[in-house]
Every structure is written in C-alpha cells, then in structure tokens.
Coordinates of C-alpha atoms and ligand atoms in Angstrom, one line a residue:
M1 CA 128.2 98.4 92.8
L2 CA 127.7 101.4 94.9
G3 CA 128.6 104.5 93.3
R4 CA 127.4 103.5 89.2
T5 CA 124.0 102.5 90.6
W6 CA 123.5 104.9 92.5
K7 CA 124.1 107.7 89.9
L8 CA 121.6 106.2 87.9
C9 CA 119.1 105.7 89.4
L10 CA 120.3 110.0 90.9
L11 CA 120.4 110.0 87.4
L12 CA 116.7 109.1 86.2
L13 CA 114.8 111.4 89.1
L14 CA 117.1 114.4 89.1
G15 CA 115.6 114.1 84.0
L16 CA 112.1 113.8 86.3
G17 CA 113.5 116.9 88.0
L18 CA 114.0 118.7 85.6
R19 CA 111.9 117.5 82.8
S20 CA 109.2 119.6 85.6
Q21 CA 110.5 123.1 85.4
E22 CA 109.2 123.4 82.1
A23 CA 106.2 124.6 81.0
L24 CA 103.8 121.7 81.6
P25 CA 100.7 120.5 80.7
P26 CA 98.6 119.8 84.3
P27 CA 99.4 116.7 85.8
C28 CA 98.4 113.4 84.1
E29 CA 96.1 114.7 81.8
S30 CA 95.3 111.6 79.0
Q31 CA 92.6 110.4 78.7
I32 CA 93.0 106.9 78.4
Y33 CA 95.3 106.5 82.2
C34 CA 94.1 109.6 83.7
H35 CA 90.3 110.1 83.9
G36 CA 87.4 110.0 81.5
E37 CA 85.0 108.1 80.4
L38 CA 86.5 105.4 78.6
L39 CA 88.6 104.3 82.0
H40 CA 85.7 104.8 83.4
Q41 CA 84.0 102.5 81.6
V42 CA 86.8 100.1 81.8
Q43 CA 87.9 99.7 85.4
M44 CA 83.9 100.2 86.6
A45 CA 83.9 96.6 84.6
K46 CA 86.5 94.4 86.3
F47 CA 88.1 93.3 83.6
Y48 CA 91.4 92.2 85.6
E49 CA 91.3 92.1 89.2
D50 CA 93.7 94.5 89.6
D51 CA 92.9 98.0 88.6
K52 CA 96.7 98.7 88.3
Q53 CA 97.4 96.4 85.4
F54 CA 94.6 98.1 83.0
V55 CA 96.2 101.9 83.6
D56 CA 99.7 99.4 82.1
M57 CA 98.6 98.2 79.4
P58 CA 100.7 100.5 75.6
L59 CA 98.1 100.7 73.5
S60 CA 98.7 99.4 70.3
T61 CA 97.7 103.4 68.3
A62 CA 97.6 106.4 68.4
P63 CA 95.9 107.6 71.2
D64 CA 93.1 109.8 69.1
Q65 CA 92.1 107.2 66.9
V66 CA 91.7 105.1 70.4
L67 CA 89.7 107.7 72.1
Q68 CA 88.1 107.8 68.6
S69 CA 87.2 103.9 68.2
F70 CA 85.1 104.9 71.3
R71 CA 83.6 107.2 71.3
E72 CA 81.7 105.3 68.4
L73 CA 81.1 102.4 70.3
L74 CA 80.3 104.6 73.0
A75 CA 77.1 106.6 69.9
Q76 CA 76.2 103.1 69.4
A77 CA 75.8 101.8 72.5
P78 CA 72.0 102.2 74.1
N79 CA 72.2 103.6 76.7
Q80 CA 75.2 105.6 77.2
S81 CA 76.8 102.1 78.5
I82 CA 79.3 99.5 75.8
P83 CA 78.2 96.1 77.0
R84 CA 81.0 94.0 78.4
P85 CA 81.5 91.7 75.8
Q86 CA 81.9 95.0 72.8
L87 CA 83.9 96.5 75.8
Q88 CA 86.0 93.6 76.4
L89 CA 87.1 93.3 72.0
F90 CA 87.7 97.3 72.0
V91 CA 90.7 96.1 75.4
Q92 CA 91.8 93.3 73.3
E93 CA 91.3 95.6 70.1
H94 CA 93.5 99.1 71.1
F95 CA 96.2 98.0 73.9
Q96 CA 98.4 95.2 74.6
A97 CA 100.2 93.2 77.2
K98 CA 101.4 94.9 80.3
G99 CA 104.8 95.2 80.7
Q100 CA 105.3 95.1 76.4
E101 CA 107.2 98.3 76.7
L102 CA 110.3 96.7 79.2
Q103 CA 113.3 94.6 78.2
P104 CA 115.5 92.9 81.1
W105 CA 119.3 94.5 82.5
S106 CA 122.0 93.5 84.8
P107 CA 123.8 96.4 86.4
G108 CA 126.9 96.9 85.2
D109 CA 129.3 96.8 88.3
W110 CA 126.6 93.8 89.4
K111 CA 129.5 91.4 91.0
D112 CA 129.0 87.9 91.7
S113 CA 130.2 87.2 94.3
P114 CA 130.6 91.2 97.0
Q115 CA 132.3 90.4 100.3
F116 CA 130.0 91.4 102.9
L117 CA 128.9 87.5 101.4
Q118 CA 131.9 86.8 103.1
K119 CA 130.6 88.1 106.6
I120 CA 128.1 86.3 106.8
S121 CA 129.1 83.3 109.0
D122 CA 125.9 81.7 109.0
A123 CA 126.5 79.5 106.3
K124 CA 122.7 79.1 105.8
L125 CA 121.8 82.8 105.8
R126 CA 125.0 82.9 104.1
T127 CA 123.8 80.9 99.9
W128 CA 120.1 82.7 101.5
A129 CA 121.8 85.9 100.8
G130 CA 123.8 85.2 97.5
Q131 CA 120.2 83.7 96.3
L132 CA 119.2 87.6 97.4
H133 CA 121.7 88.9 95.5
Q134 CA 121.1 87.8 92.5
L135 CA 117.0 88.5 92.7
W136 CA 118.9 92.8 91.5
K137 CA 119.3 91.1 87.8
K138 CA 115.5 89.8 87.8
L139 CA 114.3 93.2 89.7
G140 CA 116.4 95.3 86.4
R141 CA 114.7 97.2 83.5
K142 CA 114.7 99.2 80.8
M143 CA 112.8 101.1 78.7
K144 CA 112.2 99.5 75.2
P145 CA 112.8 103.1 72.7
E146 CA 109.7 103.1 71.0
V147 CA 108.7 104.4 74.6
L148 CA 111.2 107.8 73.1
S149 CA 109.3 107.8 69.9
H150 CA 106.1 107.1 71.1
P151 CA 105.9 107.9 74.6
E152 CA 102.3 109.1 73.9
R153 CA 101.2 105.3 73.4
F154 CA 102.0 103.8 77.1
S155 CA 101.1 106.2 80.7
L156 CA 105.1 104.6 81.4
I157 CA 107.2 107.8 81.4
Y158 CA 110.2 107.4 79.7
S159 CA 113.9 107.5 80.9
E160 CA 116.8 106.7 78.9
H161 CA 118.6 104.9 82.1
P162 CA 118.2 102.3 83.2
F163 CA 116.7 101.3 87.3
I164 CA 115.8 98.4 89.8
V165 CA 111.4 97.4 90.0
P166 CA 110.1 96.3 93.0
G167 CA 108.4 92.8 91.8
G168 CA 104.7 92.5 91.4
R169 CA 102.8 94.4 90.0
F170 CA 105.3 97.2 90.5
L171 CA 106.0 96.8 87.1
E172 CA 107.6 101.0 86.8
F173 CA 110.1 102.1 89.4
Y174 CA 109.7 104.7 92.4
Y175 CA 109.7 107.6 94.9
C176 CA 110.4 111.0 92.7
Y177 CA 109.6 113.9 94.2
G178 CA 108.2 116.7 94.5
H179 CA 106.0 118.4 91.7
I180 CA 106.7 114.4 89.4
P181 CA 105.0 111.4 89.3
N182 CA 104.6 109.2 92.7
G183 CA 105.9 106.7 90.2
G184 CA 107.1 107.0 86.7
R185 CA 103.5 106.2 85.2
V186 CA 101.1 109.2 83.6
Y187 CA 99.1 108.6 86.0
Y188 CA 101.1 108.9 89.8
L189 CA 101.8 112.4 88.3
Q190 CA 99.9 114.4 91.1
R191 CA 101.7 113.1 93.6
S192 CA 105.1 113.0 94.9
Q193 CA 105.8 110.5 97.2
P194 CA 108.2 111.6 100.7
P195 CA 110.3 113.0 99.7
L196 CA 114.4 111.4 100.1
L197 CA 116.8 112.5 97.8
T198 CA 118.8 114.2 98.9
L199 CA 120.0 111.9 100.8
M200 CA 119.7 109.4 98.1
M201 CA 122.3 112.1 97.6
D202 CA 124.6 111.9 100.4
R203 CA 124.7 108.7 100.4
Y204 CA 126.0 108.6 96.6
L205 CA 128.7 111.0 97.7
A206 CA 129.6 108.9 99.7
Y207 CA 131.0 106.3 97.9
T208 CA 131.6 109.0 95.2
N209 CA 133.0 111.7 96.4
D210 CA 131.2 113.0 92.9
T211 CA 131.2 116.8 94.1
T212 CA 131.4 117.7 90.3
F213 CA 128.0 115.8 90.4
L214 CA 125.9 117.4 93.2
Q215 CA 127.7 121.1 91.6
E216 CA 125.7 120.1 88.4
N217 CA 122.4 118.7 90.5
I218 CA 121.9 120.8 93.2
E219 CA 119.6 123.1 92.6
T220 CA 117.3 120.6 91.2
L221 CA 117.6 119.6 95.1
A222 CA 116.6 122.3 96.7
L223 CA 114.0 123.1 94.2
E224 CA 112.1 119.0 95.8
L225 CA 112.7 120.8 99.4
D226 CA 111.1 125.1 97.5
F227 CA 108.3 122.5 96.4
W228 CA 107.1 120.7 100.0
T229 CA 107.6 124.5 101.5
K230 CA 105.9 126.3 98.6
N231 CA 103.1 123.1 97.6
R232 CA 102.5 121.2 101.2
T233 CA 103.4 123.7 104.0
V234 CA 101.3 124.3 107.2
S235 CA 100.6 126.9 109.8
V236 CA 99.9 125.2 113.4
S237 CA 99.6 127.6 116.5
L238 CA 100.5 126.7 120.0
E239 CA 100.6 128.2 123.3
G240 CA 100.8 131.4 121.4
N241 CA 103.5 130.6 119.2
S242 CA 103.2 129.7 115.3
Y243 CA 105.3 126.2 113.6
S244 CA 105.9 126.0 110.4
L245 CA 105.9 122.4 109.4
N246 CA 104.5 120.1 106.6
H247 CA 102.6 117.5 105.5
Y248 CA 100.8 115.6 102.6
Y249 CA 98.4 117.1 100.2
V250 CA 97.4 116.4 96.9
P251 CA 94.7 118.8 95.8
Y252 CA 93.0 116.5 92.6
G253 CA 90.2 114.7 93.0
G254 CA 88.8 111.9 91.6
P255 CA 90.0 108.6 91.9
R256 CA 93.3 107.6 91.9
P257 CA 93.3 105.4 87.9
E258 CA 95.8 102.3 88.8
S259 CA 92.7 101.6 92.5
Y260 CA 89.7 103.4 89.4
S261 CA 86.9 100.9 90.7
K262 CA 87.9 101.3 94.5
D263 CA 87.9 103.9 94.4
E264 CA 84.5 104.8 93.3
E265 CA 82.2 102.7 95.3
L266 CA 84.6 104.1 98.4
A267 CA 82.9 107.1 97.5
N268 CA 79.8 105.7 96.5
T269 CA 78.9 105.2 100.2
L270 CA 79.3 108.6 100.8
P271 CA 77.1 111.7 100.3
E272 CA 77.9 113.5 96.4
G273 CA 80.0 116.2 98.5
D274 CA 82.5 115.1 100.1
R275 CA 83.5 112.6 97.3
E276 CA 85.8 114.4 95.5
A277 CA 87.1 115.8 99.7
L278 CA 87.5 112.1 99.4
W279 CA 89.8 110.6 96.7
A280 CA 91.8 114.1 97.8
E281 CA 93.2 112.7 100.7
L282 CA 92.8 108.7 99.4
K283 CA 96.0 110.3 97.0
A284 CA 97.6 112.0 100.2
G285 CA 97.7 108.8 101.8
A286 CA 99.3 107.7 99.0
E287 CA 102.1 110.0 99.0
S288 CA 102.8 109.2 102.7
G289 CA 104.2 105.5 101.3
W290 CA 101.3 104.8 104.3
D291 CA 98.6 103.3 101.9
F292 CA 96.3 102.9 103.7
S293 CA 96.2 103.0 107.4
S294 CA 94.5 103.5 110.3
R295 CA 97.0 106.4 111.1
W296 CA 95.5 108.7 107.9
F297 CA 91.5 107.4 109.8
I298 CA 90.8 110.8 111.8
G299 CA 88.2 111.3 110.6
S300 CA 83.8 110.9 110.3
P301 CA 82.3 108.5 111.0
N302 CA 84.4 106.0 112.2
P303 CA 87.7 105.4 113.2
N304 CA 88.5 102.0 111.1
L305 CA 86.9 103.4 107.5
L306 CA 89.7 104.5 104.9
S307 CA 86.0 105.9 104.0
S308 CA 87.7 109.0 107.8
I309 CA 90.5 109.1 105.8
R310 CA 92.8 112.7 106.9
T311 CA 96.0 111.9 105.7
S312 CA 96.3 116.5 105.1
K313 CA 94.6 116.3 108.3
L314 CA 98.1 114.9 110.3
V315 CA 101.6 116.8 110.5
P316 CA 103.6 113.7 110.2
V317 CA 106.8 112.7 112.4
D318 CA 108.5 110.2 109.9
L319 CA 107.9 113.4 107.0
N320 CA 109.8 116.5 109.1
A321 CA 112.5 113.8 110.2
F322 CA 112.6 112.8 106.3
L323 CA 113.8 116.4 105.6
C324 CA 114.6 117.6 108.8
Q325 CA 117.7 115.8 107.9
A326 CA 117.1 116.9 103.5
E327 CA 118.2 120.6 105.8
E328 CA 121.1 119.4 106.9
L329 CA 123.0 117.1 104.4
M330 CA 121.7 120.5 101.6
S331 CA 123.2 122.7 104.4
N332 CA 126.3 121.0 104.2
F333 CA 127.1 119.9 99.8
Y334 CA 126.4 123.8 99.6
S335 CA 129.4 124.4 102.2
R336 CA 131.3 121.8 100.5
L337 CA 130.7 123.6 96.9
G338 CA 131.5 127.3 98.9
N339 CA 128.1 129.4 98.9
A340 CA 128.5 130.4 102.4
S341 CA 124.6 132.1 101.4
Q342 CA 122.8 129.2 101.2
A343 CA 124.4 126.8 104.0
T344 CA 123.0 129.2 105.2
K345 CA 119.6 129.3 104.7
Y346 CA 119.8 126.0 105.1
R347 CA 121.1 125.5 108.7
T348 CA 118.6 128.9 109.9
L349 CA 115.4 126.2 107.7
R350 CA 116.7 122.9 110.3
A351 CA 117.0 124.8 113.3
Q352 CA 113.6 125.8 112.6
R353 CA 112.3 122.4 112.1
L354 CA 114.2 121.3 115.0
A355 CA 111.9 123.7 117.6
A356 CA 109.1 122.8 115.4
L357 CA 109.3 119.1 115.7
K358 CA 110.1 119.8 119.9
A359 CA 106.9 122.3 121.5
V360 CA 104.6 120.5 118.6
L361 CA 105.9 116.5 118.1
W362 CA 107.8 115.7 120.8
D363 CA 105.9 114.6 124.2
E364 CA 107.8 114.1 127.4
E365 CA 104.8 111.6 128.4
S366 CA 104.8 109.4 126.4
G367 CA 109.1 110.4 125.7
I368 CA 108.5 110.0 121.5
W369 CA 107.6 112.2 118.8
F370 CA 103.3 111.7 117.5
D371 CA 101.7 112.9 114.9
Y372 CA 100.4 116.0 115.2
D373 CA 96.6 115.6 114.8
L374 CA 95.5 119.2 112.8
E375 CA 91.8 118.5 112.8
N376 CA 90.4 118.4 116.7
K377 CA 94.7 119.8 117.8
K378 CA 96.3 117.4 119.7
K379 CA 98.8 113.6 119.1
N380 CA 97.8 111.1 118.1
R381 CA 98.7 108.9 120.3
E382 CA 99.1 105.8 119.2
F383 CA 102.3 103.0 117.6
Y384 CA 103.8 104.2 114.9
P385 CA 107.2 103.3 113.5
S386 CA 107.3 106.7 112.6
N387 CA 107.5 107.7 115.8
L388 CA 110.8 107.2 116.2
T389 CA 111.5 108.3 112.2
P390 CA 113.7 111.8 114.0
L391 CA 116.5 108.5 116.2
W392 CA 116.8 107.4 112.4
A393 CA 117.1 111.0 110.8
G394 CA 119.1 111.8 114.2
C395 CA 116.5 114.8 113.8
F396 CA 116.8 115.9 117.8
S397 CA 118.9 118.6 119.7
D398 CA 119.2 115.9 122.9
P399 CA 120.9 113.4 123.1
G400 CA 118.5 112.1 126.4
V401 CA 115.2 111.1 124.1
V402 CA 117.5 108.4 122.9
D403 CA 116.7 107.0 126.0
K404 CA 113.2 107.8 126.5
A405 CA 112.5 106.2 124.0
L406 CA 114.4 102.7 124.8
K407 CA 111.7 103.4 127.7
Y408 CA 109.2 104.0 125.2
L409 CA 109.0 100.9 122.7
E410 CA 109.5 99.2 126.4
D411 CA 105.9 100.8 127.7
S412 CA 104.4 100.5 124.7
Q413 CA 105.8 96.6 125.0
I414 CA 107.2 96.8 121.4
L415 CA 110.3 94.4 122.0
T416 CA 107.6 91.2 122.5
Y417 CA 106.5 91.1 119.7
Q418 CA 109.2 88.4 118.2
H419 CA 108.8 88.8 114.5
G420 CA 109.7 92.1 113.9
I421 CA 107.7 95.9 115.1
P422 CA 104.0 95.9 113.3
T423 CA 103.1 98.7 112.5
S424 CA 100.6 99.7 115.0
L425 CA 98.3 97.9 117.0
K426 CA 94.7 98.4 115.4
K427 CA 93.3 95.4 113.7
T428 CA 91.5 97.4 111.0
G429 CA 92.3 95.3 107.6
Q430 CA 94.6 97.5 106.2
Q431 CA 97.6 97.0 104.9
W432 CA 99.9 99.7 106.7
D433 CA 98.1 98.0 110.4
F434 CA 98.3 94.2 112.8
P435 CA 99.6 92.3 112.4
N436 CA 101.4 93.9 109.6
A437 CA 104.9 94.6 108.9
W438 CA 106.9 96.4 106.9
A439 CA 110.7 96.5 105.6
P440 CA 111.9 100.6 105.9
L441 CA 109.2 101.1 108.9
Q442 CA 112.1 98.1 110.5
D443 CA 115.0 99.8 109.0
L444 CA 113.8 103.3 110.9
V445 CA 113.5 101.2 114.2
I446 CA 117.2 99.1 114.0
R447 CA 119.0 102.3 112.3
G448 CA 117.6 104.6 114.5
L449 CA 118.4 102.4 118.0
A450 CA 122.5 101.9 116.3
K451 CA 123.4 104.7 115.8
S452 CA 123.6 105.8 119.6
P453 CA 125.9 105.4 121.8
S454 CA 123.8 103.8 124.3
P455 CA 124.9 99.8 124.3
R456 CA 120.9 99.0 125.3
A457 CA 120.0 101.1 122.0
Q458 CA 122.6 99.3 120.2
E459 CA 121.5 96.3 122.5
V460 CA 117.7 95.6 121.1
A461 CA 118.2 96.8 117.7
L462 CA 120.4 93.9 116.7
Q463 CA 118.4 91.4 118.2
L464 CA 115.0 93.8 116.3
A465 CA 117.5 92.6 113.6
Q466 CA 118.1 89.2 114.7
N467 CA 114.1 88.7 115.0
W468 CA 113.5 90.2 111.6
I469 CA 115.9 88.3 109.3
R470 CA 114.6 85.2 110.7
T471 CA 110.9 85.6 109.7
N472 CA 112.1 86.6 106.3
F473 CA 114.6 83.4 106.5
D474 CA 111.8 81.3 108.1
V475 CA 109.5 83.1 105.2
Y476 CA 111.7 82.4 102.4
S477 CA 111.8 78.2 103.8
Q478 CA 109.3 78.1 103.1
K479 CA 108.3 79.4 99.9
S480 CA 111.3 80.2 98.0
A481 CA 110.2 84.1 97.6
M482 CA 110.3 87.8 99.0
Y483 CA 107.7 89.7 100.0
E484 CA 106.8 93.1 100.4
K485 CA 105.6 92.9 104.3
Y486 CA 104.6 89.9 106.4
D487 CA 102.0 89.3 108.4
I488 CA 104.1 89.0 112.5
S489 CA 100.6 87.1 114.1
N490 CA 101.6 83.9 113.1
G491 CA 105.3 83.0 114.0
G492 CA 105.3 84.6 110.4
Q493 CA 103.6 84.6 107.1
P494 CA 103.4 86.6 104.2
G495 CA 101.2 89.9 104.8
G496 CA 97.6 90.5 103.8
G497 CA 95.0 93.3 103.5
G498 CA 94.4 95.9 102.2
E499 CA 93.2 97.1 98.2
Y500 CA 95.8 94.0 97.0
E501 CA 98.2 90.7 97.3
V502 CA 101.0 90.2 98.8
Q503 CA 103.8 91.1 96.2
E504 CA 107.1 88.9 95.4
G505 CA 110.6 91.2 94.6
F506 CA 110.6 92.2 96.9
G507 CA 113.7 95.7 96.1
W508 CA 112.6 96.5 100.0
T509 CA 112.8 93.5 101.7
N510 CA 116.0 92.1 99.9
G511 CA 117.7 96.0 100.0
V512 CA 117.0 95.9 104.6
V513 CA 117.8 92.7 104.7
L514 CA 121.1 91.8 102.8
M515 CA 121.5 95.4 104.2
L516 CA 121.9 94.2 107.5
L517 CA 123.2 91.2 106.8
D518 CA 125.9 93.0 105.1
C519 CA 125.8 95.4 109.3
Y520 CA 124.9 92.4 111.4
G521 CA 126.3 88.9 109.0
D522 CA 129.3 87.9 112.3
R523 CA 126.5 88.3 114.7
L524 CA 122.9 87.0 113.6
T525 CA 121.9 83.7 112.7
S526 CA 119.1 81.6 111.2
G527 CA 118.0 80.2 113.9
T528 CA 116.9 81.3 117.1
Q529 CA 120.1 82.4 118.9
L530 CA 122.6 85.4 118.3
A531 CA 125.8 83.9 117.8
F532 CA 127.6 86.8 120.1
P533 CA 126.2 89.1 122.6
E534 CA 128.2 92.0 122.8
P535 CA 126.0 93.6 119.2
Y536 CA 127.6 96.3 117.4
C537 CA 126.9 97.6 114.2
L538 CA 129.0 99.7 112.0
A539 CA 125.8 102.4 111.8
A540 CA 127.3 105.2 110.0
A541 CA 128.7 104.1 106.5
L542 CA 125.1 102.1 105.9
L543 CA 123.4 103.6 102.8
P544 CA 119.4 103.9 102.9
S545 CA 118.9 100.8 101.6
F546 CA 115.2 101.5 101.7
L547 CA 115.9 104.3 99.2
L548 CA 118.1 101.3 96.3
S549 CA 114.9 99.6 95.2
L550 CA 112.1 102.3 96.0
L551 CA 109.1 101.9 97.0
P552 CA 106.1 101.9 95.4
R553 CA 102.9 102.8 96.2
Ligands
NAG1 C1 72.2 100.1 80.6 O1 73.3 100.6 81.4 C2 73.1 99.5 82.2 C3 74.7 99.0 83.0 O2 74.8 100.6 83.7 C4 72.9 97.8 81.8 O3 72.8 96.9 83.2 C5 72.4 98.1 80.9 O4 71.2 96.4 80.6 C6 71.9 99.1 80.3 N1 70.1 99.1 79.4 C7 69.7 98.9 78.2 C8 68.6 98.8 76.9 O5 70.9 98.6 76.9
NAG2 C1 102.3 124.3 93.6 O1 102.2 125.3 94.2 C2 101.5 126.6 93.3 C3 101.3 127.0 93.3 O2 101.8 128.2 95.1 C4 100.7 125.6 91.5 O3 101.3 127.9 90.6 C5 101.6 125.3 92.0 O4 101.5 123.6 90.6 C6 101.7 124.1 92.3 N1 102.5 122.5 92.5 C7 102.4 121.3 92.3 C8 103.1 120.2 91.7 O5 101.0 120.7 92.8
NAG3 C1 136.1 111.6 100.2 O1 137.1 113.0 100.4 C2 137.1 112.5 102.0 C3 137.8 113.7 102.2 O2 137.7 114.0 101.4 C4 138.1 111.0 102.4 O3 137.6 111.4 103.9 C5 137.2 110.1 102.1 O4 138.2 108.8 102.4 C6 137.1 109.9 100.3 N1 135.7 109.2 100.8 C7 136.3 108.7 99.3 C8 135.0 107.0 98.3 O5 137.4 108.9 97.8
NAG4 C1 125.0 130.3 95.5 O1 123.7 129.0 95.5 C2 122.2 130.4 95.0 C3 122.0 129.2 94.3 O2 121.6 129.0 93.9 C4 123.4 130.9 93.6 O3 122.7 131.3 93.1 C5 124.0 131.7 93.8 O4 124.8 132.7 92.8 C6 125.7 131.6 95.2 N1 126.2 131.7 95.4 C7 127.8 131.2 95.5 C8 128.0 132.3 96.1 O5 127.8 130.9 94.2

C-alpha cells in the first residue's frame, strides 16, 4: 500500500508546487470564498455553526452571476445590509451543499489484512487495529470532473489524484507547502503548513527506491526550501553573532475566510489600527499547525488571550528542526543524484542551522530546546512537546542531549501524565493547550526517544506509547470513534476547546495508533500493563505516520 499511496500523495503536492511556479494572480483572489462584501455579510449572519461550511459550498452558477445577483440585492437593501431571510434565500439559490464535488475512493493497493496486524499480540488491540485500517477506505476521496471543467465554481483546488481527508469538517487534503496552500481550498492559498514534503519524499524512497521520481521532482522540493529561506527567515543577534532561523509568518491581513465571524469579532475588541496585524498573526498561527495555543500569546494585554497572539515573533523549535532534517535529506538526495555542488550547499545550510539551534534555542540549564521570543529577546521556557523535536529530527550533534531531555521530561513532571503528553501546561481554553493531547505531538516525543540507543529513553518511549494507545482504545470502546485530539485530564476523553467542536475521523490519530501498533504490537496491551518488560522498537524503519493523513488547519 505504501509505495503507491505515497506516490499519489506526493504527486498531488508536487503538482501544486509546479502550479505555483506559473505566474499566478495574487493568492486568494476569489470575491466569494476569500474576501469581499458577500463573504462578509453571509459569514456575519452566521447561518452555520461553523464558518468553514459556507466557504466549502460549491456555486450553482458562474461566480459573475452570483456576484451580480448579490449586488442587485445589496442595491435594494435599505442600509447596505441585506435582511437575513433574503440573504438566506440568496445562499440557497446560488450555493450547493458542501461535499458535492467529491466522491468516495478506496486506495487501489489497500489490503484486507495487512501483515502488521498479525504482530499485535493483544486480541482486543488487534481487532481495533483492523477496524482502524478499514477507515482509510472511508476517508479516501477523489474529485468529480466538474471541478476540472468549472474550477471557478468551487473553493476546492482541482487535483487529478485521489487523496485521504482527515475527516469531520476537514473535507479536503492538507499540507501543501510554501507558497501553495495549507490545504486544498483557494481560501488557504496564503498559508503554508510545517514543511514536511522532503521528509515525505524520503519515506517514499525508503519503500520504493524510485530514484527517477526523485530526479523528476527534486527541484520542486528545493523550491519549498527556497520559499522558507526567502519568505520566512529571521535573523537573531546574540552575543555579537548573527544567526538565520525560520519562523511562521503570513504577511496578509483580513479575517480567515473559514473562521470569518470569529476573527472579525476578535478584531473588534482591539483598536482599529491593530486589526490587520492581529489577522496576520492568526494566519501565521494557522500556518504553524498550532491554532491556537498560549505558545504564541506573548503580546499584551494578557498572555491567556488570543488577541495577544504574536506567532511571527517566535522562533519555533519544531519548524527549525523540520528544516534541519530537510536540509540533511536534500544533501543526501543530491549526492544520490550525483550533484555534488548542491549536496554541499545543503550540507552547509544544515551545519549553519545546527549551530544556530545550539546558540539560540538550546538551553543548557534546563537541558532542552525552547522557542526564542524575538520581541522580549529571551527564551519561552514553558513546556511544549515541540521542545523535543530535534530528537525526532536527529538534529543535534552532542549525543548527551538525549539524557538531558529525559531529565527535562522528569523535572517538568510530564511523565506523571498517564493518558498522553499534554500540549502545554496552561489551561487557556485553546485547543493546543492543556488538557488536550494530539497524536502528532505524541509521535514527536515517542519516536524522538525511541531512536536513541539509551535503554532508559527507549523504555520511556514504550511507556508513553502504552499510555497513548490506552487512551485512544478506551475512548474508542466507549464512543466507537477516533478523534482529532483527546482531553487527558479525566482519564481520557475526546478533546475540547478552541474554535470548533472536536472532530471524528481522524487521519493523523489513526495513523499514529497504527504506527505504534506496528512498532510495539507485541508489547502493547488494551489494559494498563505492558505485555513484556523489555522495550524494543525498530525506530529507524518507521514511517513518519503523522504525515500519512495530512494534518488539517
Ligand atoms: C440596518 O442594518 C442593521 C444590520 O446591520 C439592521 O439591524 C437594521 O435593522 C437595518 N435598518 C434598516 C432600516 O433596515
Ligand atoms: C515571497 O517573497 C517575495 C519577495 O521577497 C514575494 O515576491 C513573493 O510573493 C513571496 N511569496 C509569497 C507566497 O508570499
Ligand atoms: C533500496 O536500495 C538499497 C541499496 O541501494 C537497498 O539496501 C534497499 O534494500 C533497497 N530498498 C528497497 C525497498 O528496495
Ligand atoms: C545540480 O543542481 C542544480 C540545481 O538544480 C543544477 O542547476 C545543476 O545543473 C546540477 N548539476 C549537475 C552536475 O547535475
């Protein structure tokens, strides 16, 4: 299954990369799905519980006609505000239900009983894994031909290749890269997501050795990294030295179309002159994947408030660790293709980044990396699982950091949480904060530790895997569903907080569970105890499972 499905996934993303090289109009130009009076009036009328619903609805006719009808209504409206019943009729007449443009799809190489199921000792976990494996078929989609023949009637961006959706409200593929969107809708065109395409290519190659495919597409991979260099670099001066690192940054204002009324209302709590900056920081938060978290709330008036968001003023550990790994892989890829000068270029970039990570983000006193706060010129010393990302990414030169990171986890009492690693220790009501726990963050910590030769690190990794499996299994046993996030405070429940209801599905949660069962299937149990005391994991052979399902934002 891996080879073919990964190739489809990569083709999809690479295709968008090529598209973005052409001379395109400015991102997000649609006057229906991206900005303008129609979007404003419909979203502020709040016909739907979730603003995303409206911007996912296809048009019934050409956009010009829809806009013309809207202008006529507006001209008749007494004070430039169309009365609610008329506006609702207008929407019914000119828009179709969401999801119309997609049809079900089963991956062609999907197998009924893949081998890894046999490795799972615990019978209950084995049955559960079989059910989760079935879900890939439920989450598979392909686009109807209308999206190709009439792209202007859809917010969905056409792709000839089928894909896996995360589930719930997220009915499109996620993660594109750089100057192409965070997800496959036009209203995402201004934002990236964490840059993981090069890592995906590496996994694809590990399973296929398809060097031709690499050769054909390596320049698109390079374009992504160029985008981060050109458009997302910050310089940090410390003790007379200057270091280049990257940050999340979206230089476009306006409310996010898919959360329009919330962004508009939040902006109304600030002076008018501060609103565009707030919207840009919200979009940068969405680009980070952590939308939203107190991790980004370093501004005034109050570090617990979303309006204090300053995403672009932080130099994030995880982003820089991902790029560090990408630079290493690019260097290896170019060597493999016999291009020594490019191989050297990326090796040098990686060496510079290693030095910058050590000088700016590493904290010897705490024995861990921290995000750097550019505004206050100091590290943000709060706990986040992302602080450990360099272990996962293999982005450090001193092997002693693993023991220090373990001690950091113990000192910050993170190992006392028995249902999963919390996203932060602050309870703000945001979804990327306490008490929520997210699958990709478990993966970062578990595999970061499991990779290490230290037996103690491997033992902790296995225990963390057991904790997470048990939470996911217990909730599944009660609700027959997998969730995008879990609340670890009450013995494990579906998560809450943030901008929308917790979503079922769910791509990355299923991916991480299946990866852990594949890796530790002979040790994990559906109860509270591990089956065997001695931990062991073929960490190097694992795929970056959280990429499998392409994260929503
Ligand atoms: C003007 O618009 C507002 C909504 O913005 C509405 O509440 C009010 O009733 C409208 N006034 C008239 C005279 O239609
Ligand atoms: C990246 O920055 C360049 C200017 O440095 C700009 O022309 C380009 O539009 C930016 N790309 C995106 C996607 O914002
Ligand atoms: C890919 O090639 C390498 C050596 O070139 C080999 O060790 C590895 O087993 C191959 N992998 C696959 C999946 O064929
Ligand atoms: C190496 O890659 C660069 C960038 O794609 C290209 O311009 C150059 O011609 C390549 N050199 C060789 C020897 O293939």
